[in-house]
Amino acid sequence: MCRGDDASCPDFDEHARQFKGELDAERRSFLKSGFAATSGAAALASGGISLVTPALAQASRDNQPAKRAYHYLPATAETVHWGYFSKTLKPRVEIDSGDFVTIETLTHHAADDLERMVKGDPGAESVYLWTKDKKGVNRRGAGPMDASIHGRGAGEGFGVHIMTGPVYVRGAEPGDILEVRIIDVAPRPCANPDFKGKSFGSNAAAWWGFHYKDLLTEPKPREVITIYEVDTTGSRNWAQAVYNFQWVPQTDPFGVVHKTIDYPGVPVDHAKTKRNYDILKGVRIPIRPHFGTLGLAPKEAEFVDTIPPSYTGGNIDNWRIGKGAIMYYPVAVEGGLLSAGDPHASQGDSELCGTAIECSLTGTFQLVLHKKANLAGTPLEKLDYPMLETQNEWLVHGFSFANYLAELGPSAQSDIYTKSSVDLALRDAFRKMRAFLMTTKGLTEDEAISLMSIAVDFGITQVVDGNWGVHAIIRKDLFAGTV
Amino acid sequence: MCRGDDASCPDFDEHARQFKGELDAERRSFLKSGFAATSGAAALASGGISLVTPALAQASRDNQPAKRAYHYLPATAETVHWGYFSKTLKPRVEIDSGDFVTIETLTHHAADDLERMVKGDPGAESVYLWTKDKKGVNRRGAGPMDASIHGRGAGEGFGVHIMTGPVYVRGAEPGDILEVRIIDVAPRPCANPDFKGKSFGSNAAAWWGFHYKDLLTEPKPREVITIYEVDTTGSRNWAQAVYNFQWVPQTDPFGVVHKTIDYPGVPVDHAKTKRNYDILKGVRIPIRPHFGTLGLAPKEAEFVDTIPPSYTGGNIDNWRIGKGAIMYYPVAVEGGLLSAGDPHASQGDSELCGTAIECSLTGTFQLVLHKKANLAGTPLEKLDYPMLETQNEWLVHGFSFANYLAELGPSAQSDIYTKSSVDLALRDAFRKMRAFLMTTKGLTEDEAISLMSIAVDFGITQVVDGNWGVHAIIRKDLFAGTV
């Protein structure tokens, strides 16, 4: 059965109605914040659980069309941009505030096992197409198209994630806040009939991992890929390993040799690898499906490497950015230009070896625009970083450099890879959480600092994305008594 | 009603019987690991939930007396050592493996509000006694007794925690592992009738905090104490703020002026402070009662500052070291010499401002000794750092320096305060988790590294204890399928 997204399905109309009905039900039960923001419900007190005040919810709703629309953005060679954010990109879909959009996202590690992650899937095949004569998506990364720096390929792999989008939100302007509600997330089923009911992902223990120069066993150093299997029937909430192999130099269809994992989408020739199936026997990895990279186009440069996260979000790599979560992003350019990619079946805090279980996912989102003029006096006023709200928590995201593009100047996109530390990211997370508590909850600096020491948990988001991340988590129920 | 610990109570015998009965019930339901270790239960498979294998449990039980004894260690000027661990200390109680011991612990911040945290409490009064002529506990810290370095007072405040103990475990020798099960933790009720049913703690945003040189508001810098209230009737699981005040120079009873919080136990003269009661109104801080400092005496030096945590534990400041948790410590000296202190009502990961809610607690522990000869082939073999097991997780503790006393040489105890970073602590936590997975679960290095990136969460334990900490958490249910 189609999900109301396949116009060739004989029961398309019925399925589309059904899907929209489900969406409405999901939306209603989503979170009270969703309720407040879309329904303009009776006032939630200012100490309540959402960052969106009732007045702001009403104001934002006044900017929405009476009827919400539903959009579907498949992932194809035409709808993805690979390895970069760009304010210059033509939108792939235009929507109104309040609309729903389903976005297919593809992992950029699918070429590690084309049989399991690409074969038989027309969208993935169009993106991954790469023969001697043709490359489905030529630019991969924000680097030069002539690969004049390292010769790796167009875009140089300065940025690696396959991003679907951008989505243009009508009326969005710099200074606004875009609220992105993640309504649903599901693994993309393998299209190869040999693996029916399954989905696959790849974990690369790569040269950019925290472990790479600190290995115990030979050969040193080495890169290792592990392929994981995820159930798509809904009966198992864990992933399990299938096999691993050590990376050996791969020659891409244009003849460039990749001694390490230095360019995304290079098809792995398994005639050259040695696959080891006797690994992680019986180990069940709890799945945490989420989008590693989700965010808006920055204004600072025309082509921005997707790897370092920044003030408009991007590659935050926080596994909590999954179903039921809400992200708030500052809008930097007209239309916001939201893109989604880098889908993960699971990841631990730190993403230590360089990647998660990189696994194609499809997400359904509702986008709500909050105009700058309505933000004054609300918790979203002056929000200049990507903030996460879950059912029970608020999270601020600190980075070694809060806005590295602005802070590090013209060579920011290369310098960022040499300047990060967890200590710097903790410093940024501390400052952001302090600001959050002072502006959102009206606390004095002394109140905020005391509270941070006794009730806020600081965790290591990732240490592998150029601009390293620390998140700070505060539970909403701390404020249950302040209403 | 006494808990079977007050021989002057008219119903002492009945209460003691009752308490021991409760303990037995708690012990039975504690954790399956407890079950395995104390009962020599039918085999848990090697993939099971405890680090103690059935064979090790049986071997350890064979070393225990047939009947377990129960001990009670109150906190008084005679039973505490303030600010240091020492292998030279005379044991305050000697126990056998398998015995239970209740240990009273006192916060070292009680002098911030003597009315609420000391007055009317004979044990606390004996420890905090300090007049022109007499000081209940003279040495405070591992520094010189003549205060020849800074002139702060005996011991110089090089180490600050009031430690109750040490507990000598018969038969414990270097190379053994001591398993410390935390059976119960309860706040110490305020003895001042004005505050019946309550307990109090102090949070100091102090000069050693991560925030101190990074304040927004004047006066800068400043130290601020916040007093919190905790319910002891069992009806509330949260703490709330009572008042705060800015530290002003305090003159101790011997006439030394303390411009900053540089020596523990200096009685705060509230005639000089300005108390602000209008703070954190309605904010409820979920309590996480735990022992900030719990561990064994190191072998490397005669007097060891309690502030930096190390391989024998100590000031780990992980809020998960509370009721139901099990700690495993490598024994470094004969008898192990366990001490407990630095009790916290709550703390967030990072302990950002320098302290938690520092609040006196009483803990009940069961101590199980695992002899070196029985460790071969078990998960505890070669364990050379403090490891935590909770009902659902295992945690390794990384520090900027795994054993700073050995690594930094003769000046380790001062150098450690200038050399730490979160990055170094993450490196140590990574190495320890890798070793844990390889030795305990028999994984290859590649399996361990992949698993760490997709299923292990790295968090910031503390950045205020000289030797900074990062913990790595792995869920036990990953291995549920490996049995």
CSV table of N, CA and C in Angstrom, one decimal, chain A residues 303-369:
chain,number,residue,atom,x,y,z
A,303,PHE,N,28.7,28.4,-0.5
A,303,PHE,CA,28.8,27.0,-0.4
A,303,PHE,C,29.4,26.6,1.0
A,304,VAL,N,28.6,26.0,1.8
A,304,VAL,CA,29.1,25.7,3.1
A,304,VAL,C,29.1,24.1,3.3
A,305,ASP,N,30.3,23.7,3.6
A,305,ASP,CA,30.6,22.3,4.0
A,305,ASP,C,29.5,21.8,5.0
A,306,THR,N,29.0,20.6,4.7
A,306,THR,CA,27.9,20.1,5.7
A,306,THR,C,28.5,19.6,7.0
A,307,ILE,N,29.8,19.4,7.0
A,307,ILE,CA,30.3,18.7,8.2
A,307,ILE,C,30.3,19.5,9.5
A,308,PRO,N,30.8,20.7,9.6
A,308,PRO,CA,30.8,21.4,10.9
A,308,PRO,C,29.4,21.9,11.2
A,309,PRO,N,28.8,21.6,12.3
A,309,PRO,CA,27.5,22.2,12.7
A,309,PRO,C,27.7,23.7,13.0
A,310,SER,N,26.6,24.4,13.0
A,310,SER,CA,26.8,25.9,13.3
A,310,SER,C,25.4,26.4,13.8
A,311,TYR,N,25.3,27.7,13.7
A,311,TYR,CA,24.1,28.4,14.4
A,311,TYR,C,22.8,28.0,13.7
A,312,THR,N,22.9,27.7,12.4
A,312,THR,CA,21.6,27.3,11.7
A,312,THR,C,21.4,25.8,11.8
A,313,GLY,N,22.1,25.1,12.6
A,313,GLY,CA,21.9,23.7,12.8
A,313,GLY,C,22.9,22.9,11.9
A,314,GLY,N,22.4,22.0,11.1
A,314,GLY,CA,23.2,21.2,10.3
A,314,GLY,C,23.6,19.9,11.0
A,315,ASN,N,24.9,19.6,10.9
A,315,ASN,CA,25.3,18.3,11.4
A,315,ASN,C,25.6,18.2,12.9
A,316,ILE,N,24.5,18.4,13.6
A,316,ILE,CA,24.6,18.4,15.1
A,316,ILE,C,24.9,17.0,15.6
A,317,ASP,N,24.3,16.0,14.9
A,317,ASP,CA,24.6,14.6,15.4
A,317,ASP,C,24.2,14.3,16.8
A,318,ASN,N,23.0,14.8,17.1
A,318,ASN,CA,22.5,14.5,18.5
A,318,ASN,C,21.3,13.5,18.2
A,319,TRP,N,21.5,12.3,18.8
A,319,TRP,CA,20.5,11.2,18.5
A,319,TRP,C,19.1,11.5,19.0
A,320,ARG,N,19.0,12.6,19.8
A,320,ARG,CA,17.7,12.9,20.3
A,320,ARG,C,16.8,13.7,19.3
A,321,ILE,N,17.4,14.0,18.1
A,321,ILE,CA,16.7,14.7,17.1
A,321,ILE,C,16.0,13.7,16.2
A,322,GLY,N,15.0,13.0,16.9
A,322,GLY,CA,14.2,11.9,16.3
A,322,GLY,C,12.8,12.2,16.5
A,323,LYS,N,12.0,11.1,16.3
A,323,LYS,CA,10.5,11.3,16.4
A,323,LYS,C,10.0,11.9,17.7
A,324,GLY,N,9.2,12.9,17.6
A,324,GLY,CA,8.7,13.5,18.7
A,324,GLY,C,9.4,14.8,19.2
A,325,ALA,N,10.6,15.0,18.6
A,325,ALA,CA,11.5,16.1,18.9
A,325,ALA,C,11.0,17.3,18.1
A,326,ILE,N,11.3,18.5,18.7
A,326,ILE,CA,11.1,19.8,18.0
A,326,ILE,C,12.5,20.5,18.0
A,327,MET,N,12.8,21.0,16.8
A,327,MET,CA,14.0,21.8,16.7
A,327,MET,C,13.6,23.2,16.4
A,328,TYR,N,14.3,24.2,17.0
A,328,TYR,CA,14.1,25.6,16.7
A,328,TYR,C,15.4,26.1,16.1
A,329,TYR,N,15.2,26.7,14.9
A,329,TYR,CA,16.4,27.2,14.2
A,329,TYR,C,16.2,28.7,13.9
A,330,PRO,N,17.3,29.5,14.0
A,330,PRO,CA,17.2,30.9,13.6
A,330,PRO,C,17.3,30.9,12.0
A,331,VAL,N,16.4,31.7,11.4
A,331,VAL,CA,16.4,31.8,10.0
A,331,VAL,C,17.5,32.8,9.5
A,332,ALA,N,18.3,32.4,8.6
A,332,ALA,CA,19.4,33.3,8.2
A,332,ALA,C,19.2,33.9,6.8
A,333,VAL,N,18.4,33.1,6.0
A,333,VAL,CA,18.2,33.6,4.6
A,333,VAL,C,16.7,33.5,4.3
A,334,GLU,N,16.3,34.2,3.2
A,334,GLU,CA,14.9,34.2,2.8
A,334,GLU,C,14.4,32.7,2.5
A,335,GLY,N,13.3,32.4,3.1
A,335,GLY,CA,12.7,31.1,2.9
A,335,GLY,C,13.2,30.0,3.8
A,336,GLY,N,14.3,30.4,4.6
A,336,GLY,CA,14.9,29.5,5.5
A,336,GLY,C,15.7,28.4,4.9
A,337,LEU,N,15.2,27.7,3.9
A,337,LEU,CA,15.9,26.7,3.1
A,337,LEU,C,16.4,25.5,4.0
A,338,LEU,N,15.4,24.8,4.5
A,338,LEU,CA,15.6,23.6,5.3
A,338,LEU,C,16.0,22.4,4.4
A,339,SER,N,17.1,21.7,4.8
A,339,SER,CA,17.4,20.4,4.2
A,339,SER,C,17.6,19.4,5.3
A,340,ALA,N,17.4,18.1,4.9
A,340,ALA,CA,17.5,17.0,5.8
A,340,ALA,C,18.4,16.0,5.2
A,341,GLY,N,19.3,15.3,6.0
A,341,GLY,CA,20.1,14.3,5.5
A,341,GLY,C,20.9,13.6,6.7
A,342,ASP,N,21.9,12.9,6.3
A,342,ASP,CA,22.7,12.2,7.3
A,342,ASP,C,21.9,11.3,8.2
A,343,PRO,N,21.0,10.5,7.7
A,343,PRO,CA,20.1,9.8,8.6
A,343,PRO,C,20.9,8.7,9.3
A,344,HIS,N,20.5,8.5,10.6
A,344,HIS,CA,21.2,7.5,11.5
A,344,HIS,C,20.1,6.6,12.1
A,345,ALA,N,20.4,5.3,12.1
A,345,ALA,CA,19.6,4.4,12.8
A,345,ALA,C,19.9,4.4,14.3
A,346,SER,N,21.2,4.7,14.7
A,346,SER,CA,21.6,4.8,16.1
A,346,SER,C,22.9,5.5,16.2
A,347,GLN,N,23.1,6.1,17.3
A,347,GLN,CA,24.4,6.8,17.6
A,347,GLN,C,24.5,7.0,19.1
A,348,GLY,N,25.7,6.9,19.6
A,348,GLY,CA,26.0,7.2,21.0
A,348,GLY,C,26.5,8.7,21.1
A,349,ASP,N,26.3,9.2,22.3
A,349,ASP,CA,26.9,10.6,22.5
A,349,ASP,C,28.4,10.5,22.3
A,350,SER,N,28.9,11.3,21.4
A,350,SER,CA,30.3,11.5,21.0
A,350,SER,C,30.6,11.0,19.6
A,351,GLU,N,29.8,10.1,19.1
A,351,GLU,CA,30.0,9.5,17.7
A,351,GLU,C,31.4,9.2,17.5
A,352,LEU,N,32.0,8.5,18.5
A,352,LEU,CA,33.4,8.4,18.7
A,352,LEU,C,34.2,8.0,17.4
A,353,CYS,N,33.8,7.0,16.7
A,353,CYS,CA,34.7,6.5,15.6
A,353,CYS,C,34.5,7.3,14.3
A,354,GLY,N,33.6,8.3,14.3
A,354,GLY,CA,33.5,9.1,13.1
A,354,GLY,C,32.1,9.1,12.5
A,355,THR,N,31.3,8.0,12.7
A,355,THR,CA,30.0,7.9,12.1
A,355,THR,C,29.1,7.1,13.1
A,356,ALA,N,27.8,7.2,12.7
A,356,ALA,CA,26.8,6.4,13.5
A,356,ALA,C,26.5,5.1,12.7
A,357,ILE,N,25.3,4.6,12.9
A,357,ILE,CA,24.8,3.6,11.9
A,357,ILE,C,24.1,4.4,10.9
A,358,GLU,N,24.8,4.6,9.8
A,358,GLU,CA,24.4,5.6,8.7
A,358,GLU,C,23.4,4.8,7.8
A,359,CYS,N,22.1,5.2,7.9
A,359,CYS,CA,21.0,4.3,7.4
A,359,CYS,C,19.9,5.2,6.9
A,360,SER,N,19.5,5.0,5.6
A,360,SER,CA,18.5,5.9,5.0
A,360,SER,C,17.2,5.9,5.8
A,361,LEU,N,16.6,7.1,6.0
A,361,LEU,CA,15.4,7.2,6.7
A,361,LEU,C,14.5,8.2,6.0
A,362,THR,N,13.2,8.0,6.2
A,362,THR,CA,12.2,9.0,5.7
A,362,THR,C,11.5,9.7,6.9
A,363,GLY,N,11.5,11.0,6.9
A,363,GLY,CA,10.9,11.7,8.0
A,363,GLY,C,9.7,12.5,7.6
A,364,THR,N,8.8,12.7,8.5
A,364,THR,CA,7.7,13.6,8.2
A,364,THR,C,7.8,14.7,9.3
A,365,PHE,N,7.7,15.9,8.7
A,365,PHE,CA,7.9,17.1,9.5
A,365,PHE,C,6.7,18.1,9.4
A,366,GLN,N,6.5,18.8,10.5
A,366,GLN,CA,5.6,20.0,10.4
A,366,GLN,C,6.5,21.2,10.6
A,367,LEU,N,6.4,22.2,9.8
A,367,LEU,CA,7.2,23.4,9.9
A,367,LEU,C,6.3,24.6,10.3
A,368,VAL,N,6.7,25.2,11.4
A,368,VAL,CA,5.9,26.4,11.9
A,368,VAL,C,6.9,27.6,12.0
A,369,LEU,N,6.5,28.6,11.3
A,369,LEU,CA,7.3,29.8,11.2
A,369,LEU,C,6.9,30.8,12.3
